Tab-separated table of C-alpha atoms in Angstrom:
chain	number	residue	atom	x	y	z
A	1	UNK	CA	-3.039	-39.036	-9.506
A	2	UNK	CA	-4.360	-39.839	-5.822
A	3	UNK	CA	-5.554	-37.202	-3.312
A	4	UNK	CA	-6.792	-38.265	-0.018
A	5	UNK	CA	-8.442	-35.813	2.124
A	6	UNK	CA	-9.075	-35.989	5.834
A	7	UNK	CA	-9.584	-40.286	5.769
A	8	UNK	CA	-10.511	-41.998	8.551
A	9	UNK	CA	-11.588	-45.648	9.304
A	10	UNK	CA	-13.215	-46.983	11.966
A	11	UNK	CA	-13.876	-50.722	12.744
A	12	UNK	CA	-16.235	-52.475	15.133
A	13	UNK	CA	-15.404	-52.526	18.908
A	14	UNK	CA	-14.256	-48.606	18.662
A	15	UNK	CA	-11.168	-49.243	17.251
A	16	UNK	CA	-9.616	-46.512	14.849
A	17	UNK	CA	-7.245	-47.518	12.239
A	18	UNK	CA	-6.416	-44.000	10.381
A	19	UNK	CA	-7.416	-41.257	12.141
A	20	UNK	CA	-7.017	-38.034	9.082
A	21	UNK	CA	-4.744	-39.167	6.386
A	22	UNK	CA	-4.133	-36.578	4.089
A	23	UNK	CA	-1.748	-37.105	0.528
A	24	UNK	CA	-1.300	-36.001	-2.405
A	25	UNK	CA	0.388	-38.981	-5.060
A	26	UNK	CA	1.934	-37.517	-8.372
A	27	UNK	CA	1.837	-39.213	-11.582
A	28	UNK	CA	5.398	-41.796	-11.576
A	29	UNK	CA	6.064	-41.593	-8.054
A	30	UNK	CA	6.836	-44.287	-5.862
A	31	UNK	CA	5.894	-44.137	-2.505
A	32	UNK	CA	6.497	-46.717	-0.056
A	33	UNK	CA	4.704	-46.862	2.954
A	34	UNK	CA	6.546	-48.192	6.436
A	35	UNK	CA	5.753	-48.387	10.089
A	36	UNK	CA	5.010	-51.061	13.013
A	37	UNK	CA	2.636	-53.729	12.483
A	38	UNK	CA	-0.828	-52.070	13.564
A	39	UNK	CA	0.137	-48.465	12.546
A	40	UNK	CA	-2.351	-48.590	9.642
A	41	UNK	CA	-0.403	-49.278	7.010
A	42	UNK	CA	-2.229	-52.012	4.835
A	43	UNK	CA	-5.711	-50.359	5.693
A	44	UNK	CA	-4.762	-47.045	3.767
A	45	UNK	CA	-3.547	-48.838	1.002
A	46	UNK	CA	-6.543	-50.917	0.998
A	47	UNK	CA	-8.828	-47.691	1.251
A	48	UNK	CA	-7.208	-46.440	-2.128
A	49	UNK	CA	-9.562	-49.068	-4.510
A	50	UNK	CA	-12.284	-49.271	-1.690
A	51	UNK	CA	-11.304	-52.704	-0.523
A	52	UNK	CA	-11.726	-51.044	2.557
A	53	UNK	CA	-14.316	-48.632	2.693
A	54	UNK	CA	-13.310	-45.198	5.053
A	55	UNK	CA	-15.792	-44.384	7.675
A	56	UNK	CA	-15.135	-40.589	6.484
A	57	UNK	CA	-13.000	-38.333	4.130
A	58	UNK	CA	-12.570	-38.424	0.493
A	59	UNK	CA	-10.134	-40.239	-2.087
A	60	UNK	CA	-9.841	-38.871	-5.528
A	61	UNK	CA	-7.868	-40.908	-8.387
A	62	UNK	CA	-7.021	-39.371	-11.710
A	63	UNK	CA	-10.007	-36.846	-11.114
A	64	UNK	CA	-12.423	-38.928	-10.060
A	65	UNK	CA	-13.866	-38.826	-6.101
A	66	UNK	CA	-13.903	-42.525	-5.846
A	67	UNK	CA	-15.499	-42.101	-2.388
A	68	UNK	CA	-18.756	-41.173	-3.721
A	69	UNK	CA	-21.082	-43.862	-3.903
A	70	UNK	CA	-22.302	-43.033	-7.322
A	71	UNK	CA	-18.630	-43.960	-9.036
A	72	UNK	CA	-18.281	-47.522	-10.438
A	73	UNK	CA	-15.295	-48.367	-8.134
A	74	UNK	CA	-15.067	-51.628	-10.380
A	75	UNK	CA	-14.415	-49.385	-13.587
A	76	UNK	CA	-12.097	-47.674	-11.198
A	77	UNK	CA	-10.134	-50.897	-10.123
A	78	UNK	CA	-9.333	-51.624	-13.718
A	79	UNK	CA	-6.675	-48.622	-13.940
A	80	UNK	CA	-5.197	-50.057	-10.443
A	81	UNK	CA	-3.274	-53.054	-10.182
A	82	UNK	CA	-3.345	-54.405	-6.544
A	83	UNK	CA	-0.520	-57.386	-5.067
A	84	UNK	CA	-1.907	-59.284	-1.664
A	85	UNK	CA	0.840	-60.340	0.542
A	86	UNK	CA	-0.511	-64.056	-0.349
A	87	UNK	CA	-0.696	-63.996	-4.058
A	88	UNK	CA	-4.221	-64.540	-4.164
A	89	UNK	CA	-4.213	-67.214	-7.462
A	90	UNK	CA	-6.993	-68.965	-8.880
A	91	UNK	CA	-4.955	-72.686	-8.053
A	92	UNK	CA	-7.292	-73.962	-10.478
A	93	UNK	CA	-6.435	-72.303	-13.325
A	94	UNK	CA	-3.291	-72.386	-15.004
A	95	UNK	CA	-1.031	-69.561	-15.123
A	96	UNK	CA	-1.737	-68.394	-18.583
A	97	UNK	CA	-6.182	-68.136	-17.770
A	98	UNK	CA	-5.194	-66.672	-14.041
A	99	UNK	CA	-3.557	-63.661	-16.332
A	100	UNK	CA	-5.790	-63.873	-19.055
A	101	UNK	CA	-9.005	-64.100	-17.425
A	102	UNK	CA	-9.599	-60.143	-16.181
A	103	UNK	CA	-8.820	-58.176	-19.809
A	104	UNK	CA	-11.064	-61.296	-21.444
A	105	UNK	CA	-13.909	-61.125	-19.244
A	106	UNK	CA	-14.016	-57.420	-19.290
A	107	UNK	CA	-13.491	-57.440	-22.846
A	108	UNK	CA	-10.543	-55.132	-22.637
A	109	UNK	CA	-8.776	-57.545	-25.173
A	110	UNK	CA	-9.564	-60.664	-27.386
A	111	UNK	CA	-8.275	-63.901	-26.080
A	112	UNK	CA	-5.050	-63.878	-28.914
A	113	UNK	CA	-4.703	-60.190	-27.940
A	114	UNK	CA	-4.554	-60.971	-23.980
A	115	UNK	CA	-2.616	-63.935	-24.623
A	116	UNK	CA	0.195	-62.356	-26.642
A	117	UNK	CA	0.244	-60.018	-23.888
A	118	UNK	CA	0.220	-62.225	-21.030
A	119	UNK	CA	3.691	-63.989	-22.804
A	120	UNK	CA	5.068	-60.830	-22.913
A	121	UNK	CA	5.149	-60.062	-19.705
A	122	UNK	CA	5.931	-63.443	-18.342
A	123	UNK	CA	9.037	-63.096	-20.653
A	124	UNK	CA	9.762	-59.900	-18.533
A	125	UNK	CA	9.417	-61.623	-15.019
A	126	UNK	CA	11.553	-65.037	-16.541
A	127	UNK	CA	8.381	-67.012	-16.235
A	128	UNK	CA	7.555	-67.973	-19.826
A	129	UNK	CA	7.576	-71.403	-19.444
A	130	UNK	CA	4.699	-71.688	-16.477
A	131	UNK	CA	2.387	-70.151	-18.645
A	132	UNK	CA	0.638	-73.878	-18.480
A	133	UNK	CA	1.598	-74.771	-15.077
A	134	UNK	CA	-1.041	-74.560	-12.363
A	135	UNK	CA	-0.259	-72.069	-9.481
A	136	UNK	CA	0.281	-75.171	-6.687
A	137	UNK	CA	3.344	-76.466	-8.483
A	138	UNK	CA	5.265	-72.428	-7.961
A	139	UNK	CA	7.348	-71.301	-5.621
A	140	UNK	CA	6.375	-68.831	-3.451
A	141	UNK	CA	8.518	-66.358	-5.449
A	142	UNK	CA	7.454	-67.540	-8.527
A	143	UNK	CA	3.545	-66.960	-7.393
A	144	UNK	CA	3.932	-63.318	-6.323
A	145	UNK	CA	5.772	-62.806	-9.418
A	146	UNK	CA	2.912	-64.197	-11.221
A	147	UNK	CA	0.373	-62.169	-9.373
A	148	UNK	CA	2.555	-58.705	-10.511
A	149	UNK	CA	1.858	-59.950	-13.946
A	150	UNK	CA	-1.674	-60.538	-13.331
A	151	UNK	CA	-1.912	-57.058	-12.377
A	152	UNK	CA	-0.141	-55.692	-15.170
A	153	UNK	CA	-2.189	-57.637	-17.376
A	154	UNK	CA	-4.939	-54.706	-17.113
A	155	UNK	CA	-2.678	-51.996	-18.246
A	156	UNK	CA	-3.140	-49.964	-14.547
A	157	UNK	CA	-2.117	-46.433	-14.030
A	158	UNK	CA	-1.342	-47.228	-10.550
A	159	UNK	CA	0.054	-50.885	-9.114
A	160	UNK	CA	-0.611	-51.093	-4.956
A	161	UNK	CA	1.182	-53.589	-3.134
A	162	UNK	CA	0.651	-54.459	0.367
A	163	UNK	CA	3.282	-56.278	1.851
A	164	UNK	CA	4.315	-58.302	-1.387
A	165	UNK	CA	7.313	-60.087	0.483
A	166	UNK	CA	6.399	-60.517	3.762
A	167	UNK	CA	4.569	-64.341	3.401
A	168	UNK	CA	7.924	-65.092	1.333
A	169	UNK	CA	11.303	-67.313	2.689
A	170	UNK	CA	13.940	-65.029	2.566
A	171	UNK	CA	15.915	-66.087	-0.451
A	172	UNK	CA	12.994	-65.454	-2.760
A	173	UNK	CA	12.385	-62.095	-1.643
A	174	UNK	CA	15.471	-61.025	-4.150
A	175	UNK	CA	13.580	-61.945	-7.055
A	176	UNK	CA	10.467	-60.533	-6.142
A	177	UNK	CA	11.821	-56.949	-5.454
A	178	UNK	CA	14.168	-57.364	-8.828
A	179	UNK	CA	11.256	-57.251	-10.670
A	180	UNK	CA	9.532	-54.270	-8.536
A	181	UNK	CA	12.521	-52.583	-9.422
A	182	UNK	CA	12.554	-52.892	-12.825
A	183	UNK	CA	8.831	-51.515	-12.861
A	184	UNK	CA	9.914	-48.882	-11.158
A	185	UNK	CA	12.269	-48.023	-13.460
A	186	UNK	CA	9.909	-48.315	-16.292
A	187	UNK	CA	8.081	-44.928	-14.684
A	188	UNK	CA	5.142	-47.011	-13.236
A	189	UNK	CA	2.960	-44.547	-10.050
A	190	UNK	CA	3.576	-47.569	-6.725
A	191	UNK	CA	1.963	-47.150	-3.739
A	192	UNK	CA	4.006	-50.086	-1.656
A	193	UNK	CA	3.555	-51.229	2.257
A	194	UNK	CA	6.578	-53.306	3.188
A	195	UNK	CA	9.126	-54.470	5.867
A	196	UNK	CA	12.054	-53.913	3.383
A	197	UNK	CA	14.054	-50.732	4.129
A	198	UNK	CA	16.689	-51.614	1.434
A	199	UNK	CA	13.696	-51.508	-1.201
A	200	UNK	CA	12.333	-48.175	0.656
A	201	UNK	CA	16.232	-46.612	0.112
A	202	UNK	CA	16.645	-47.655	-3.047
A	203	UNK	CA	13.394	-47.382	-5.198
A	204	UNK	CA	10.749	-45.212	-2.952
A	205	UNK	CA	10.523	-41.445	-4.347
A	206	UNK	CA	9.228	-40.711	-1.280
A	207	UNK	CA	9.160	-42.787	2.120
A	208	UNK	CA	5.763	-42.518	4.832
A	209	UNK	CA	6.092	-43.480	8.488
A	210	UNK	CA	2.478	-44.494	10.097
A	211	UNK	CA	2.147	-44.954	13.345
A	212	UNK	CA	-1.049	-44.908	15.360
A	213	UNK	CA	-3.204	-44.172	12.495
A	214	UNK	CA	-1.805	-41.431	10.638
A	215	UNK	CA	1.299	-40.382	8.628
A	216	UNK	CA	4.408	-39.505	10.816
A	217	UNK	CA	6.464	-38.254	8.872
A	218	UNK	CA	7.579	-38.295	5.184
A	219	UNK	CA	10.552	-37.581	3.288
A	220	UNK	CA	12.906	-38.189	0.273
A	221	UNK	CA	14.498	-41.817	1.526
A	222	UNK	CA	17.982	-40.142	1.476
A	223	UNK	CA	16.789	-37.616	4.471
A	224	UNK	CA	14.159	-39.893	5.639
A	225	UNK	CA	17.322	-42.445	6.613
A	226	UNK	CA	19.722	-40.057	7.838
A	227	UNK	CA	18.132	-37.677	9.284
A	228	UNK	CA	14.472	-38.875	10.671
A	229	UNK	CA	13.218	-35.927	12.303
A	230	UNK	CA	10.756	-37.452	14.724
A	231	UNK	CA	11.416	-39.364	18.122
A	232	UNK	CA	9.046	-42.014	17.447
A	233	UNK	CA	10.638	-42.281	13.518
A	234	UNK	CA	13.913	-42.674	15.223
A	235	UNK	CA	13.413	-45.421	17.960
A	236	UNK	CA	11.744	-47.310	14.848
A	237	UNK	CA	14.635	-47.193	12.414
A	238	UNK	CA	16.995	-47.922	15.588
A	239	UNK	CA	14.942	-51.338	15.678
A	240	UNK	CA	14.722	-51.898	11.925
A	241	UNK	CA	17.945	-51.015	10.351
């Protein structure tokens, strides 16, 4: 579904991020992304819909080189759902028109149609009854759950999170990752950055380590865990786990 070939990124002040990424991602897998803060993490996954744009290298998604500057990478966005590490809400809409707003606007549904949809899936995140709340008066929990829906909303092939947890107090992270799980689960293609090795063990198809600007090593999280092959994978996890 993704293939990235040979990506780099440079920012001002000679400083580069990812220095040759190459990956393939297959259709349903879920690959979570770890490493020390600085290692490159976030600006990879932020490469995948252009948010960042690589100094070099190409990225293709579903058979599309979205690196070429003739592709509509806003057509392109629609099929990939992306959660910020701080929710990114429109705090002056309510929940219902912050879900609504993309498939309306872009005319991917009628309002009833988006609507119905929208209650649907705040049924399936517990969060039916915000629908006409305003995004100030959520928990932090409650916000980033909000912002999965959001994403949903659009119907994506691919959902990206960078670091969905990390801006959260502790006892909401729980409810946050249940309902990654549960998308998981439901055989949707996650690219996820995060701190949370438990999550990386437990839902990750395959697990990344970045470090300086390109990918470390990889594995299945069983071996990835057990038996990190790599010095510089191993004095990590001794820190981490």
């Amino acid at each position: 579904m993704i293939i990235v070939k040979d990506l780099h990124k440079e920012f001002e002040g000679n400083n580069h991020v990812l220095r040759g990424v190459n990956y393939h991602i297959q259709p349903g897998e879920k690959i979570v992304v770890v490493g020390p803060s600085g290692s490159g993490k976030s600006t990879f996954l932020r490469c995948l819909n252009l948010l960042e744009r690589p100094t070099s290298g190409e990225i293709w998604f579903d058979g599309q080189k979205i690196t070429d500057y003739k592709t509509d990478i806003n057509k392109v966005r629609q099929h990939m759902g992306m959660v910020f590490q701080h929710f990114n809400l429109f705090n002056n809409l309510t929940i219902m028109d912050n879900i609504t707003l993309a498939p309306i606007k872009l005319k991917l549904m009628s309002e009833e149609e988006a609507r119905e949809n929208a209650l649907k899936l705040l049924n399936r995140v517990n969060l039916a009854e915000k629908a006409d709340a305003y995004p100030g008066s959520l928990s932090g929990g409650q916000k980033q759950r909000i912002a999965i829906v959001r994403s949903l909303a659009m119907n994506p092939k691919v959902m990206l999170f960078d670091e969905p947890t990390s801006a959260l107090d502790p006892e909401m992270v729980g409810e946050v990752l249940e309902v990654m799980k549960e998308l998981a689960d439901s055989g949707m293609t996650m690219v996820v950055v995060t701190h949370e090795m438990g999550f990386a063990r437990e839902v990750g198809t395959k697990v990344l380590f970045m470090d300086g600007g390109i990918i470390v090593e990889e594995n299945t999280p069983k071996e990835f865990f057990a038996n990190p092959r790599s010095a510089r994978l191993q004095e990590f996890l001794s820190k981490v786990l």
